[in-house]
Coordinates of C-alpha atoms in Angstrom, one line a residue:
M1 CA 91.3 -90.0 1.7
F2 CA 87.7 -88.9 2.4
Q3 CA 85.7 -88.6 -0.7
P4 CA 82.1 -87.2 -0.1
R5 CA 79.5 -88.8 -2.1
V6 CA 77.5 -87.0 -4.7
F7 CA 74.1 -86.3 -2.9
R8 CA 71.4 -86.3 -5.6
S9 CA 68.0 -84.9 -5.1
A10 CA 66.5 -88.3 -5.4
D11 CA 68.3 -89.3 -2.2
K12 CA 66.6 -86.7 -0.1
R13 CA 64.8 -89.4 1.7
I14 CA 68.2 -90.3 3.4
L15 CA 67.7 -87.2 5.5
H16 CA 64.6 -88.6 7.1
K17 CA 65.9 -92.0 8.1
S18 CA 67.7 -92.9 11.4
G19 CA 71.2 -93.5 10.4
P20 CA 73.6 -96.4 11.7
E21 CA 75.3 -96.0 15.0
K22 CA 78.0 -93.5 15.0
V23 CA 81.4 -94.9 14.7
W24 CA 84.2 -92.6 15.8
E25 CA 87.7 -92.7 14.4
S26 CA 90.9 -91.0 15.6
L27 CA 91.6 -87.7 13.6
G28 CA 94.5 -86.4 15.8
P29 CA 95.4 -85.7 19.2
G30 CA 92.1 -85.4 21.4
V31 CA 90.1 -85.3 18.2
E32 CA 87.8 -88.0 16.7
V33 CA 85.7 -87.8 13.6
F34 CA 82.5 -89.3 12.4
R35 CA 81.5 -89.5 8.7
Y36 CA 79.1 -91.7 6.8
P37 CA 80.8 -94.2 4.6
T38 CA 79.0 -92.9 1.6
G39 CA 79.7 -89.3 2.4
E40 CA 76.3 -87.9 2.7
P41 CA 75.6 -85.0 5.1
V42 CA 76.1 -86.2 8.8
R43 CA 73.0 -84.3 9.9
R44 CA 70.2 -86.6 8.5
I45 CA 67.3 -84.6 9.7
I46 CA 67.2 -80.9 8.7
T47 CA 64.6 -78.9 10.7
Q48 CA 63.3 -75.4 10.7
G49 CA 64.5 -73.5 13.7
G50 CA 63.0 -70.1 14.6
S51 CA 63.6 -67.5 11.9
R52 CA 66.4 -69.6 10.2
K53 CA 66.1 -70.4 6.5
V54 CA 66.5 -74.1 5.9
G55 CA 66.5 -75.9 2.6
G56 CA 68.5 -77.2 -0.3
F57 CA 70.4 -75.2 -3.0
Y58 CA 70.7 -77.0 -6.3
S59 CA 74.4 -76.8 -7.4
W60 CA 75.2 -77.1 -11.1
K61 CA 78.8 -77.5 -10.4
M62 CA 78.2 -80.5 -8.1
M63 CA 75.0 -81.7 -9.9
N64 CA 73.2 -82.2 -6.6
H65 CA 71.4 -80.4 -3.8
T66 CA 73.5 -79.0 -1.0
V67 CA 71.6 -78.5 2.3
F68 CA 71.8 -75.2 4.2
E69 CA 70.4 -74.0 7.6
S70 CA 70.7 -70.2 7.3
V71 CA 70.6 -67.6 4.7
T72 CA 74.4 -67.1 5.1
E73 CA 75.0 -70.7 4.3
E74 CA 72.7 -70.5 1.2
R75 CA 74.6 -67.4 -0.1
C76 CA 77.9 -69.2 0.6
S77 CA 76.6 -72.3 -1.4
M78 CA 75.7 -70.0 -4.4
L79 CA 79.1 -68.2 -4.3
M80 CA 81.0 -71.5 -4.3
D81 CA 78.9 -72.8 -7.1
V82 CA 79.9 -69.9 -9.5
H83 CA 83.4 -69.2 -8.3
S84 CA 86.0 -70.5 -10.5
A85 CA 88.6 -71.0 -7.6
V86 CA 86.3 -73.6 -6.0
D87 CA 86.7 -77.1 -7.5
A88 CA 84.0 -78.8 -5.2
F89 CA 82.1 -78.3 -2.1
Y90 CA 80.0 -80.5 0.3
A91 CA 77.6 -79.6 3.2
Q92 CA 78.0 -80.9 6.7
P93 CA 80.7 -83.5 5.7
E94 CA 81.7 -84.7 9.1
T95 CA 81.3 -84.3 12.9
I96 CA 84.3 -84.0 15.2
R97 CA 84.4 -84.9 19.0
V98 CA 87.0 -82.8 20.8
T99 CA 88.1 -84.2 24.2
G100 CA 90.0 -81.8 26.6
T101 CA 92.7 -82.6 29.1
E102 CA 90.1 -82.9 31.9
G103 CA 88.1 -85.3 29.9
N104 CA 85.3 -82.8 28.9
S105 CA 84.3 -83.1 25.3
F106 CA 82.0 -81.4 22.7
E107 CA 81.0 -82.1 19.2
Y108 CA 81.1 -79.8 16.1
T109 CA 79.9 -80.1 12.5
P110 CA 81.4 -77.7 9.9
D111 CA 78.9 -76.2 7.5
F112 CA 81.1 -77.1 4.5
L113 CA 84.1 -78.8 3.0
S114 CA 85.4 -76.7 0.2
I115 CA 88.2 -77.7 -2.1
L116 CA 90.2 -74.9 -3.6
G117 CA 93.1 -75.7 -5.8
G118 CA 93.4 -79.3 -4.3
T119 CA 93.4 -77.9 -0.7
R120 CA 90.5 -78.9 1.5
F121 CA 89.0 -76.3 3.9
R122 CA 86.4 -76.9 6.6
L123 CA 84.3 -73.8 6.6
E124 CA 82.1 -72.3 9.3
N125 CA 79.6 -69.6 8.2
K126 CA 78.4 -66.9 10.7
R127 CA 77.0 -63.5 10.6
A128 CA 79.3 -60.9 11.9
C129 CA 76.6 -59.3 14.0
D130 CA 75.9 -62.7 15.8
L131 CA 79.7 -63.0 16.8
W132 CA 80.3 -59.4 17.7
P133 CA 77.0 -57.8 18.8
P134 CA 76.8 -54.2 20.1
K135 CA 78.1 -54.0 23.7
P136 CA 75.1 -53.7 26.3
A137 CA 74.3 -50.0 26.9
D138 CA 74.1 -50.7 30.7
R139 CA 73.5 -53.5 33.4
Y140 CA 69.8 -53.2 32.8
D141 CA 70.0 -54.2 29.2
E142 CA 69.1 -57.8 29.7
S143 CA 68.6 -58.6 25.9
G144 CA 71.8 -57.0 25.1
I145 CA 73.7 -58.9 28.0
R146 CA 72.3 -62.2 26.9
K147 CA 73.4 -61.6 23.2
W148 CA 76.8 -60.5 24.4
E149 CA 77.5 -63.5 26.6
K150 CA 76.2 -65.9 24.0
A151 CA 78.6 -64.4 21.3
A152 CA 81.5 -64.7 23.7
L153 CA 80.7 -68.4 24.3
V154 CA 80.3 -69.0 20.5
R155 CA 83.6 -67.3 19.8
A156 CA 85.4 -69.5 22.5
R157 CA 83.9 -72.6 21.0
L158 CA 85.1 -71.7 17.4
R159 CA 88.5 -71.0 18.8
A160 CA 88.6 -74.5 20.3
V161 CA 87.4 -75.9 17.0
R162 CA 90.1 -74.1 15.0
Q163 CA 92.8 -75.3 17.5
A164 CA 91.5 -79.0 17.2
Y165 CA 91.7 -78.9 13.4
T166 CA 95.2 -77.2 13.5
R167 CA 96.5 -80.1 15.8
C168 CA 95.2 -82.5 13.1
G169 CA 97.0 -80.7 10.4
L170 CA 93.7 -79.6 8.7
Q171 CA 92.6 -76.2 7.4
W172 CA 89.5 -74.6 9.1
K173 CA 88.2 -71.2 8.1
L174 CA 85.5 -68.9 9.5
V175 CA 83.6 -67.2 6.6
L176 CA 81.4 -64.3 7.7
D177 CA 78.4 -62.9 5.8
L178 CA 80.7 -59.9 5.2
H179 CA 83.4 -61.9 3.5
I180 CA 80.7 -63.5 1.2
A181 CA 79.5 -60.2 0.1
N182 CA 83.1 -58.8 -0.5
M183 CA 84.3 -61.8 -2.5
A184 CA 81.6 -61.3 -5.3
A185 CA 78.7 -58.8 -5.6
P186 CA 75.5 -60.7 -4.6
E187 CA 73.7 -59.5 -7.7
V188 CA 76.6 -60.9 -10.0
V189 CA 76.3 -64.3 -8.1
D190 CA 72.5 -64.3 -8.5
E191 CA 72.8 -63.5 -12.2
L192 CA 75.2 -66.4 -12.8
V193 CA 73.1 -68.8 -10.8
S194 CA 70.1 -67.8 -12.9
H195 CA 71.8 -69.2 -15.9
G196 CA 70.6 -72.5 -14.6
G197 CA 73.8 -74.4 -15.7
R198 CA 73.9 -73.1 -19.2
P199 CA 77.3 -72.1 -20.5
I200 CA 78.4 -68.7 -19.2
S201 CA 80.1 -66.4 -21.5
E202 CA 83.6 -64.9 -20.9
G203 CA 82.0 -61.6 -20.4
D204 CA 80.0 -62.9 -17.4
W205 CA 83.2 -64.3 -15.9
R206 CA 85.2 -61.0 -16.4
V207 CA 82.4 -59.3 -14.3
V208 CA 82.8 -61.9 -11.6
S209 CA 86.7 -61.5 -11.7
Q210 CA 86.2 -57.7 -11.3
A211 CA 83.9 -58.3 -8.3
V212 CA 86.3 -60.5 -6.5
V213 CA 88.5 -58.8 -3.8

């Protein structure tokens, strides 16, 4: 069984080294998987892209830094760090290669592997506005048309990813920014994270429980 390695802050240098050649293993029908033997994130170089927020969130639950490549991923990391239902979580744990019946293939890396009650979930974080942008006002709205078409392609890709994991008997979930905000109030999560790993009182946890939908 895949056991991701604890990725400690002292190991940040790993992200900046070229890794060994990818070795793909069969995961299920038409699906192969690549993971590092030690379980570190499969994306070894994290780069800033446009307006994206890229960095590492220090998790007191995991006692290591978890990389993120967007504000949504950072918020998800913080929520999983304080949510009592989450046993453990790991960023970018694997890459799968999905091959269609016509031989065409694509690769996909989930944002997180989250363990809840012993069940493993691959998670994809997205903003709802990116997946379902406003419909273009008219045929002259070039920017709106580009966003609309891009969103349709992303949704189709995510459907293919879900089908691939389902064929392999694995759980995959799409987690939107709206889901994250509804699971626990952001200000409550921020307050608990600000404890910096110190013991959290029962009163604090009652606040979290009341915020969970």
